[in-house]
mmCIF file of C-alpha atoms in Angstrom:
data_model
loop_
_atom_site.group_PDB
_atom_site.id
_atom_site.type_symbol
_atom_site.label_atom_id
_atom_site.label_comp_id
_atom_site.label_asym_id
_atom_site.label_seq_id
_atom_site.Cartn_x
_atom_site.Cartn_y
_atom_site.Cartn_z
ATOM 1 C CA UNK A 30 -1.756 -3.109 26.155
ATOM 2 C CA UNK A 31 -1.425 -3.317 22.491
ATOM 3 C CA UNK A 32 1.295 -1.725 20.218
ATOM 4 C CA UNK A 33 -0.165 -1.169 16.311
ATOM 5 C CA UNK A 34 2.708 -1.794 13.011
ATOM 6 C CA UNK A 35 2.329 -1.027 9.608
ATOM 7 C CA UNK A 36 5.329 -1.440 7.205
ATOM 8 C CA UNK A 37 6.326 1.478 4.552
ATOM 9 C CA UNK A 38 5.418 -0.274 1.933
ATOM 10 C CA UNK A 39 1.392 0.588 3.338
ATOM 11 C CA UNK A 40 2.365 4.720 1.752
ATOM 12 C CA UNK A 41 2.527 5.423 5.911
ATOM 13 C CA UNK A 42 4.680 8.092 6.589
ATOM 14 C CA UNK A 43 6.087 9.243 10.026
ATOM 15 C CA UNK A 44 3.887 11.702 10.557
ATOM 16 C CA UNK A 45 0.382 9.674 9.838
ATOM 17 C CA UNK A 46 1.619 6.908 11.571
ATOM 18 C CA UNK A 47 2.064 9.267 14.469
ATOM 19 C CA UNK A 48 -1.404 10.541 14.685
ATOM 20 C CA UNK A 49 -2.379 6.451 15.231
ATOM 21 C CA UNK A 50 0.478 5.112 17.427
ATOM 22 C CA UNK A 51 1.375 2.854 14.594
ATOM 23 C CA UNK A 52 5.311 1.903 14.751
ATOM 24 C CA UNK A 53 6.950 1.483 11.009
ATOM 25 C CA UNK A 54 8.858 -1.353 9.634
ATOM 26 C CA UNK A 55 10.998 0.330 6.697
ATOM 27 C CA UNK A 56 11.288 -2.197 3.747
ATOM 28 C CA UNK A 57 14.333 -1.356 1.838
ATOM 29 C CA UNK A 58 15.529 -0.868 -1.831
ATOM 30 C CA UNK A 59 18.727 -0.698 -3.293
ATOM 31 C CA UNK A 60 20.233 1.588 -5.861
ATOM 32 C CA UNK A 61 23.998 0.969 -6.886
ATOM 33 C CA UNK A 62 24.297 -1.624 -4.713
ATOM 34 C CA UNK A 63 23.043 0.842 -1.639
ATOM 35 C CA UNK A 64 20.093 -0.464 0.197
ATOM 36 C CA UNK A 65 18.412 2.022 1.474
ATOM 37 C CA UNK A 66 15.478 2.195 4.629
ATOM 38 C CA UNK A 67 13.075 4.385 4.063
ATOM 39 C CA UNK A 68 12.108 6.882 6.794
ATOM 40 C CA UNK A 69 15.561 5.136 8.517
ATOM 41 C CA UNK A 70 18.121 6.342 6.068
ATOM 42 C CA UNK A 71 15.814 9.707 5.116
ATOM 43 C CA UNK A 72 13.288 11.590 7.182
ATOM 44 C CA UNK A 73 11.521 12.799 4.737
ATOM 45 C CA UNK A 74 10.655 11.184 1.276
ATOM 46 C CA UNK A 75 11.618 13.222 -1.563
ATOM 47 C CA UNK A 76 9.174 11.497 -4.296
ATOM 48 C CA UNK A 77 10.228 14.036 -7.124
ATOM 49 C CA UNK A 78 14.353 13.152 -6.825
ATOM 50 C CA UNK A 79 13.435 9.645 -6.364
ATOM 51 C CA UNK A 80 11.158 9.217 -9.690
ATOM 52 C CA UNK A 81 13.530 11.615 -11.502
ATOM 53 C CA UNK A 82 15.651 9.017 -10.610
ATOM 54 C CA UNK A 83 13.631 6.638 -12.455
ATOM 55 C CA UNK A 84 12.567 8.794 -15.234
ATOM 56 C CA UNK A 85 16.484 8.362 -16.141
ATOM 57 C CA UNK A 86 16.984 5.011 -16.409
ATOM 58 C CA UNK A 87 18.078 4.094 -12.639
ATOM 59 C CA UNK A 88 15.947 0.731 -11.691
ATOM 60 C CA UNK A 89 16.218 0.098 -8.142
ATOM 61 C CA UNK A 90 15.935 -3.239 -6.840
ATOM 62 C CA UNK A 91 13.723 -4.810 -3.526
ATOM 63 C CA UNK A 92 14.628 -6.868 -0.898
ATOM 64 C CA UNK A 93 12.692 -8.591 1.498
ATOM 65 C CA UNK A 94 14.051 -8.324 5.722
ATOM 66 C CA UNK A 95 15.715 -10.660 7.847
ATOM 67 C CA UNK A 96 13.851 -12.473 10.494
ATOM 68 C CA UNK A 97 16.520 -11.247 12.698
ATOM 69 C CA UNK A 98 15.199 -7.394 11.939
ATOM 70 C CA UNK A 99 11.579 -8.682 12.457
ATOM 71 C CA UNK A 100 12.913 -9.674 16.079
ATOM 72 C CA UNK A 101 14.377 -6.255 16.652
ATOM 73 C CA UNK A 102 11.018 -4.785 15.743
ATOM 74 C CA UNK A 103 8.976 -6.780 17.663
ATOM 75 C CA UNK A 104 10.736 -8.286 20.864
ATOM 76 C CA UNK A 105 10.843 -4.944 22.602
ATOM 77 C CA UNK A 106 7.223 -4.615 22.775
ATOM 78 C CA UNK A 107 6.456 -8.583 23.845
ATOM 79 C CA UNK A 108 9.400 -7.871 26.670
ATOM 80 C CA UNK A 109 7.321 -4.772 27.574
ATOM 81 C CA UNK A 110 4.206 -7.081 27.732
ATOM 82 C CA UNK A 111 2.350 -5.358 25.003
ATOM 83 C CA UNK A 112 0.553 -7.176 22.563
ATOM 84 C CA UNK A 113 0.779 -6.638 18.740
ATOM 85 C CA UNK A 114 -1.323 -5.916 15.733
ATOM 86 C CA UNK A 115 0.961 -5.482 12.551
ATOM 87 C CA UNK A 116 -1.292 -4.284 9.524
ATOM 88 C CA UNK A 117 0.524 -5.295 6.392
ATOM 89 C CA UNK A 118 1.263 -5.408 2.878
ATOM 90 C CA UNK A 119 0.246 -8.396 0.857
ATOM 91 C CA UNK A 120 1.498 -11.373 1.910
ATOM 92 C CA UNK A 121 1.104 -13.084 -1.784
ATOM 93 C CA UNK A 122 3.625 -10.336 -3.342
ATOM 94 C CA UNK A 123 6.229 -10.997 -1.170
ATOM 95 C CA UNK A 124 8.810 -13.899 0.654
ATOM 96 C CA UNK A 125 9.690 -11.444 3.663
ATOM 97 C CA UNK A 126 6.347 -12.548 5.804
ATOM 98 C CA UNK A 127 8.228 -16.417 5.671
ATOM 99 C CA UNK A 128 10.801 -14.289 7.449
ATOM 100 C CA UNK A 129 8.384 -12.578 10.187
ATOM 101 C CA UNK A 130 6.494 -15.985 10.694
ATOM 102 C CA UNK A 131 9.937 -17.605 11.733
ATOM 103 C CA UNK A 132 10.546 -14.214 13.592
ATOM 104 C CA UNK A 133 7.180 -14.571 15.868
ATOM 105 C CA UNK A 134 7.252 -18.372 16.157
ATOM 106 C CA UNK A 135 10.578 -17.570 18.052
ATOM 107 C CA UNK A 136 8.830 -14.815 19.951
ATOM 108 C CA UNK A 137 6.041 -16.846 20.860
ATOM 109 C CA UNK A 138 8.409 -19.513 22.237
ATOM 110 C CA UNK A 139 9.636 -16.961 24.560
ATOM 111 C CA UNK A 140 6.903 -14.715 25.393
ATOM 112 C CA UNK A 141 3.956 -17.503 25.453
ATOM 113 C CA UNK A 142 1.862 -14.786 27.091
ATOM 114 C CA UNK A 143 1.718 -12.344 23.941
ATOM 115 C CA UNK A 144 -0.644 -12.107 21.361
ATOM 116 C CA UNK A 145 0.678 -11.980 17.786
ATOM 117 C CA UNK A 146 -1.664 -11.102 15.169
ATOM 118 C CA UNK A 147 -1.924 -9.365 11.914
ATOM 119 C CA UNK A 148 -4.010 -7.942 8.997
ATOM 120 C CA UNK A 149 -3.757 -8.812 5.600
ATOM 121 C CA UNK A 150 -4.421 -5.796 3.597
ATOM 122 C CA UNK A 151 -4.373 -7.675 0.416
ATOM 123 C CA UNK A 152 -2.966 -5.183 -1.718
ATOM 124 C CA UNK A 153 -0.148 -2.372 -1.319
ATOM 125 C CA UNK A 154 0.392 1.389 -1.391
ATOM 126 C CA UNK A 155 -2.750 3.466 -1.824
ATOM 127 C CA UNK A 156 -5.612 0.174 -0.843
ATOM 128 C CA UNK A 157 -3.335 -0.847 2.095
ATOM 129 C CA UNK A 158 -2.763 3.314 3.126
ATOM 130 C CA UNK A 159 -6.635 2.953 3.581
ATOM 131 C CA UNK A 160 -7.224 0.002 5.478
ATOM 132 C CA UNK A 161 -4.406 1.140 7.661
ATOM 133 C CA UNK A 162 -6.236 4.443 8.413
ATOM 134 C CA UNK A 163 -9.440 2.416 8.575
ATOM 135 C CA UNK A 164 -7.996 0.170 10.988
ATOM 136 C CA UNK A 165 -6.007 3.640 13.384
ATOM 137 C CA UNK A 166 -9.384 4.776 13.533
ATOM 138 C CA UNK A 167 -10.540 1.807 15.220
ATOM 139 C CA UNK A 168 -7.961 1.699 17.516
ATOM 140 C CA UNK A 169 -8.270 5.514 18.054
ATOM 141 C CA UNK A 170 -12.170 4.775 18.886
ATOM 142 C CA UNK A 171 -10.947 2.419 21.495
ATOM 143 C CA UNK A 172 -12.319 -0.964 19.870
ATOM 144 C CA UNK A 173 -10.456 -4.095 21.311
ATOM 145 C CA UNK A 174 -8.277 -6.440 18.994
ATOM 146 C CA UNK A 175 -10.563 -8.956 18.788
ATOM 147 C CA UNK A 176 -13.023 -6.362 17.286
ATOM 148 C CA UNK A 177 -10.025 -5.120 15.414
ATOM 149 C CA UNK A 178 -10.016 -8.487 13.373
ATOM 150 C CA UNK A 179 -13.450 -8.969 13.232
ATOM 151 C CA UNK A 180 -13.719 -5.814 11.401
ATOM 152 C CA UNK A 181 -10.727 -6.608 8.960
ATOM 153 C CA UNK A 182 -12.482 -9.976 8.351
ATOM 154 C CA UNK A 183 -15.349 -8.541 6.386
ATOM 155 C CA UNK A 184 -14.114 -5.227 5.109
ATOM 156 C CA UNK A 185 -11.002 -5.642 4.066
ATOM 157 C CA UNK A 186 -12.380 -6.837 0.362
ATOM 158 C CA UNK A 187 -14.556 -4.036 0.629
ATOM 159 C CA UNK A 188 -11.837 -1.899 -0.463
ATOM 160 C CA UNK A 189 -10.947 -1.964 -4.037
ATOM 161 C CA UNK A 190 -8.072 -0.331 -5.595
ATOM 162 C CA UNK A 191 -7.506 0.308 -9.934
ATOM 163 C CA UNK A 192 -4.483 2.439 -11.257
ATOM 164 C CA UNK A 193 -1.915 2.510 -14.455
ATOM 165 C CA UNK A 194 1.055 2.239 -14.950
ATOM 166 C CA UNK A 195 2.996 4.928 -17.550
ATOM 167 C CA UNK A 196 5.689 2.611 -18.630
ATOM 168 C CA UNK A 197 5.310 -0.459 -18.123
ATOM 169 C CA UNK A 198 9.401 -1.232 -18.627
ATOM 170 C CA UNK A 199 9.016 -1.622 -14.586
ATOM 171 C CA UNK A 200 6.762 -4.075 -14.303
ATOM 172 C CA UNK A 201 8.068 -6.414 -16.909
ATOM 173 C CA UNK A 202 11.238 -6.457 -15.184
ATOM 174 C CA UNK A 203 9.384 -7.002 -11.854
ATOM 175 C CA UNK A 204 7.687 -10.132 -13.919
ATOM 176 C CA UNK A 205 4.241 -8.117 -13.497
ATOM 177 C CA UNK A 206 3.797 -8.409 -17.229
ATOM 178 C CA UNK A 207 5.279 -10.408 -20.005
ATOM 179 C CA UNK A 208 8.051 -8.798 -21.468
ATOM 180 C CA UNK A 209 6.992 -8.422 -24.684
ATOM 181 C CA UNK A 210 3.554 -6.899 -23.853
ATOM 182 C CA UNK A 211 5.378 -4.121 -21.717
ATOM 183 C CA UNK A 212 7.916 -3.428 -25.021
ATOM 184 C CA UNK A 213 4.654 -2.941 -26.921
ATOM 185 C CA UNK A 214 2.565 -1.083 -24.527
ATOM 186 C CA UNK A 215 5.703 1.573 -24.103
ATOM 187 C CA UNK A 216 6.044 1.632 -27.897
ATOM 188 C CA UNK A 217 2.164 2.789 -28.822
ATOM 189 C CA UNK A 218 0.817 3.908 -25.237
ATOM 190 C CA UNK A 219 -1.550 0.955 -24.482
ATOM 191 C CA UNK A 220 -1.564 1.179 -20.321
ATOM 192 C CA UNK A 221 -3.137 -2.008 -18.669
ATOM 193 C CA UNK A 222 -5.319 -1.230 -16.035
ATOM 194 C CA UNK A 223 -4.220 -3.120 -12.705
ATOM 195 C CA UNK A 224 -6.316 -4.328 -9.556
ATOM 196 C CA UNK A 225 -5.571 -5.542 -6.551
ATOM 197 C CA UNK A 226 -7.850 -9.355 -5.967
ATOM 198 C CA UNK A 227 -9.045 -10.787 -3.222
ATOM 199 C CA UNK A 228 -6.285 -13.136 -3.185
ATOM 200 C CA UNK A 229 -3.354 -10.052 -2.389
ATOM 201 C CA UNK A 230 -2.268 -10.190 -6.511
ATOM 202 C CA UNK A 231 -1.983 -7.685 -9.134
ATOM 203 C CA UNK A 232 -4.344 -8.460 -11.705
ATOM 204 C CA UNK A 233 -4.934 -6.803 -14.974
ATOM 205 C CA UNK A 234 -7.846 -6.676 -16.118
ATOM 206 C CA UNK A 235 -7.834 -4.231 -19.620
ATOM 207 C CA UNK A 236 -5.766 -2.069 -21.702
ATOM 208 C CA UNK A 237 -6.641 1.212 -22.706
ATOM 209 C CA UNK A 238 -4.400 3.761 -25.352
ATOM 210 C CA UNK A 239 -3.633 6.751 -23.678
ATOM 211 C CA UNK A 240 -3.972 8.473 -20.180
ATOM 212 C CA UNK A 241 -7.123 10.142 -20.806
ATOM 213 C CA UNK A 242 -8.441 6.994 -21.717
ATOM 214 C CA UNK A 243 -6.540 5.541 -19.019
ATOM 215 C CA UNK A 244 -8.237 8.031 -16.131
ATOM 216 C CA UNK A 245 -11.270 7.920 -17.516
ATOM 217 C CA UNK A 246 -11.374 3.991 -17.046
ATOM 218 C CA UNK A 247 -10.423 4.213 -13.093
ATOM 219 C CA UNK A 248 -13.225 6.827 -12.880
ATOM 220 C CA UNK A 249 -15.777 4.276 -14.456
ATOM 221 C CA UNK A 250 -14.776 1.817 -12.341
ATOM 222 C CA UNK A 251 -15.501 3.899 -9.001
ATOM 223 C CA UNK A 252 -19.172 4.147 -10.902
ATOM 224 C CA UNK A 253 -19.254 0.673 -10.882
ATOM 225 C CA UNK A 254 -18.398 -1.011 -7.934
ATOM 226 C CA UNK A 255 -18.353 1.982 -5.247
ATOM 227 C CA UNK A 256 -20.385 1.515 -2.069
ATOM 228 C CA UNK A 257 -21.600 4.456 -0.071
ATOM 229 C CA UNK A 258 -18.652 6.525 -1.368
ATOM 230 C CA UNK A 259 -19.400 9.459 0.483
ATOM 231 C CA UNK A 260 -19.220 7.903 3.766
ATOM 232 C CA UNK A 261 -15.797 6.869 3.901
ATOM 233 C CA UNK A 262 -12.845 8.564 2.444
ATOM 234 C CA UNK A 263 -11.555 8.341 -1.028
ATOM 235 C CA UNK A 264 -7.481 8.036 -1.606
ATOM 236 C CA UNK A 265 -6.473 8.882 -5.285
ATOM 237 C CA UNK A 266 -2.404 7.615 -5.682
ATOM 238 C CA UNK A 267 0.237 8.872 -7.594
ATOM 239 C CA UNK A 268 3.995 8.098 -8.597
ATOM 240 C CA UNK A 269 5.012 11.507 -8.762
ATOM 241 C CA UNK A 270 1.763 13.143 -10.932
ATOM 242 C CA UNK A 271 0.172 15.542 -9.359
ATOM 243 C CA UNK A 272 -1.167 16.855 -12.142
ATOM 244 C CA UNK A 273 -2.664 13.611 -12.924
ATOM 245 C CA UNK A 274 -3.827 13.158 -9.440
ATOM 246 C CA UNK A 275 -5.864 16.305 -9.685
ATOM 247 C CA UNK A 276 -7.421 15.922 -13.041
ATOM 248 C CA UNK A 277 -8.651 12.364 -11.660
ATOM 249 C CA UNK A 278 -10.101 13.756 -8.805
ATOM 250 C CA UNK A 279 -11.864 16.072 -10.826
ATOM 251 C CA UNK A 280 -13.392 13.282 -13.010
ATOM 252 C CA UNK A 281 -14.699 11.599 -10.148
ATOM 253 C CA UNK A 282 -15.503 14.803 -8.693
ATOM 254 C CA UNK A 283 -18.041 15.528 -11.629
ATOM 255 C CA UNK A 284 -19.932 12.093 -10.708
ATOM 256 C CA UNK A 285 -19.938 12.309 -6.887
ATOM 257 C CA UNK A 286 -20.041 15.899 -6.143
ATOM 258 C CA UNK A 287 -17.646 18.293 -5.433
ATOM 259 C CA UNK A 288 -17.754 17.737 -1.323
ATOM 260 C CA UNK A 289 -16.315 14.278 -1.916
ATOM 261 C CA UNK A 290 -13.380 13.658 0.832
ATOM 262 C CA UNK A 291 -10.096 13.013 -1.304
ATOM 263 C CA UNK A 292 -6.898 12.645 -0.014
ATOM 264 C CA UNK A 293 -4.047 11.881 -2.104
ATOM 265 C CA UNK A 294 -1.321 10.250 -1.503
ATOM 266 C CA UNK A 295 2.610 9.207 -2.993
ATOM 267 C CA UNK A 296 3.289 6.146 -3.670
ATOM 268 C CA UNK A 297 6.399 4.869 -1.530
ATOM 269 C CA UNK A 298 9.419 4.416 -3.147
ATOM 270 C CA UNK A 299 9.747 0.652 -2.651
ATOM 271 C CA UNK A 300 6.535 -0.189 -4.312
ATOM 272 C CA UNK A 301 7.062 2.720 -6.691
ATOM 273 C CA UNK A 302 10.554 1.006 -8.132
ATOM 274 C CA UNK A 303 7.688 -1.635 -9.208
ATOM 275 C CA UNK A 304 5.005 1.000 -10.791
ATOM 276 C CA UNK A 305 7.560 3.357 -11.986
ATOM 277 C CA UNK A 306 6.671 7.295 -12.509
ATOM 278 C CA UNK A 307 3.557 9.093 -13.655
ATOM 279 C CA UNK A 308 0.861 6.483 -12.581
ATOM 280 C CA UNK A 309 -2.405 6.765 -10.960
ATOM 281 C CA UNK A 310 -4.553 5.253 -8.982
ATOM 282 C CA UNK A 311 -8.204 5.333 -6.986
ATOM 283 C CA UNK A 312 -9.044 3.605 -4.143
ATOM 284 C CA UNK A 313 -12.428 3.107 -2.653
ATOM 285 C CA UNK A 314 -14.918 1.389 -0.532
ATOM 286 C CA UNK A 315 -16.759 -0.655 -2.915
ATOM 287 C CA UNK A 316 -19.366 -3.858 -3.414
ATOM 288 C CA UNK A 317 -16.029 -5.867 -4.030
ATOM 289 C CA UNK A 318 -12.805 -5.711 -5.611
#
């Protein structure tokens, strides 16, 4: 038997996780001093009060989890004698997996029986939402674990992700950019476009002036590097711009024909206190990242 996790910074909510199996691990943030779980502390995620929020000056902070909460999450199943996949966040944006590794070392110790593994999704929010669908489909389709991770081994860096940021303020104080790049890039609307690399990180890799310019970059990048785009679904991301969200899709739309499968998707509010509001992103099967 074999129970699937995914962690809320993945964009999973309740209600896709559902349709998989896949139990959540809520990673917190804090505002005022008030951590808060998402999908713990609210059912539903109310992305317009939360980047309102934002959009006035309130900067929430992240946390990483205990290994003691890891043990909570996981024990239950290993005492059940189910096995676990967790598909994850990246590992290189984060010190909570040092956390979990203590966690299942412990669990291992007492369960020797269990299986323990996990997938790297090497990115966050709208790539790792994919590869977490990608991955429930598998399951749904009844392939083992060990084809599970075989798949994961070779595709998982076949799914590229690009987006923007609209002010960067929130990444320089998240150390994503230097500080005095983000002051200038807020002062005359240059937007760097950001990837997720093979190696978990966000990279930049440009700067455009201006949204238009700014969307119109993302779309030439699904031009460029998108493999057999039709035959797997396309994920367009958004902190709280719909509008944008749509006008993107209908960019990439014009190039891949209007029966291309989009689904869009809200970026969660821990990884959005990173992004900040009114960004976009795509997110693709491609050649590579």
């Amino acid at each position: 038997m074999l129970t699937l996790y995914t962690d809320t910074d993945t964009d999973i909510t309740p209600a896709v996780a559902a349709q998989y199996g896949y139990k959540l691990i809520s990673m917190p943030y804090s505002v005022d001093a008030k951590t808060v779980y998402p999908y713990v502390d609210f059912k539903e995620f109310d992305s317009r009060s939360f980047y309102d929020m934002l959009r006035s000056g309130v900067l929430p902070t992240t946390s990483a989890i205990s290994r003691e909460r890891y043990i909570e999450y996981f024990e239950p199943e290993f005492k059940a004698g189910r096995d676990i996949l967790y598909v994850h966040f990246s590992r290189a944006m984060t010190n909570t997996f040092d956390a979990m590794d203590q966690a299942v070392a412990e669990l291992r110790a007492r369960y020797p029986e269990r299986r323990f593994e996990e997938i790297d999704t090497k990115g966050i929010t709208t790539i790792s939402y994919a590869i977490v669908r990608a991955v429930g489909d598998l399951f749904l389709e009844g392939k083992t674990l060990d084809e599970m991770m075989e798949w994961a081994r070779t595709e998982v860096d076949h799914y590229a992700m690009y987006f923007f940021a609209d002010d960067l303020k929130f990444f320089r104080r998240s150390g994503r950019v230097s500080g005095l790049a983000a002051t200038m890039g807020t002062l005359i609307g240059i937007r760097p476009i950001i990837y997720m690399s093979e190696e978990g990180k966000m990279v930049s890799c440009g700067t455009v002036k201006g949204r238009a310019k700014a969307m119109e970059y993302l779309s030439d990048k699904v031009l460029q590097l998108g493999d057999a785009i039709k035959s797997y679904r396309f994920y367009i991301g958004h902190t709280d711009a719909p509008e944008l969200a749509e006008e993107e899709a209908r960019m990439i739309r014009e190039r891949f024909g209007e029966d291309l499968d989009i689904e869009f998707v809200v970026c969660n509010p821990t990884a959005g206190s990173h992004a900040g509001p009114n960004g976009v992103s795509v997110c693709f099967h491609a050649k590579n990242r």
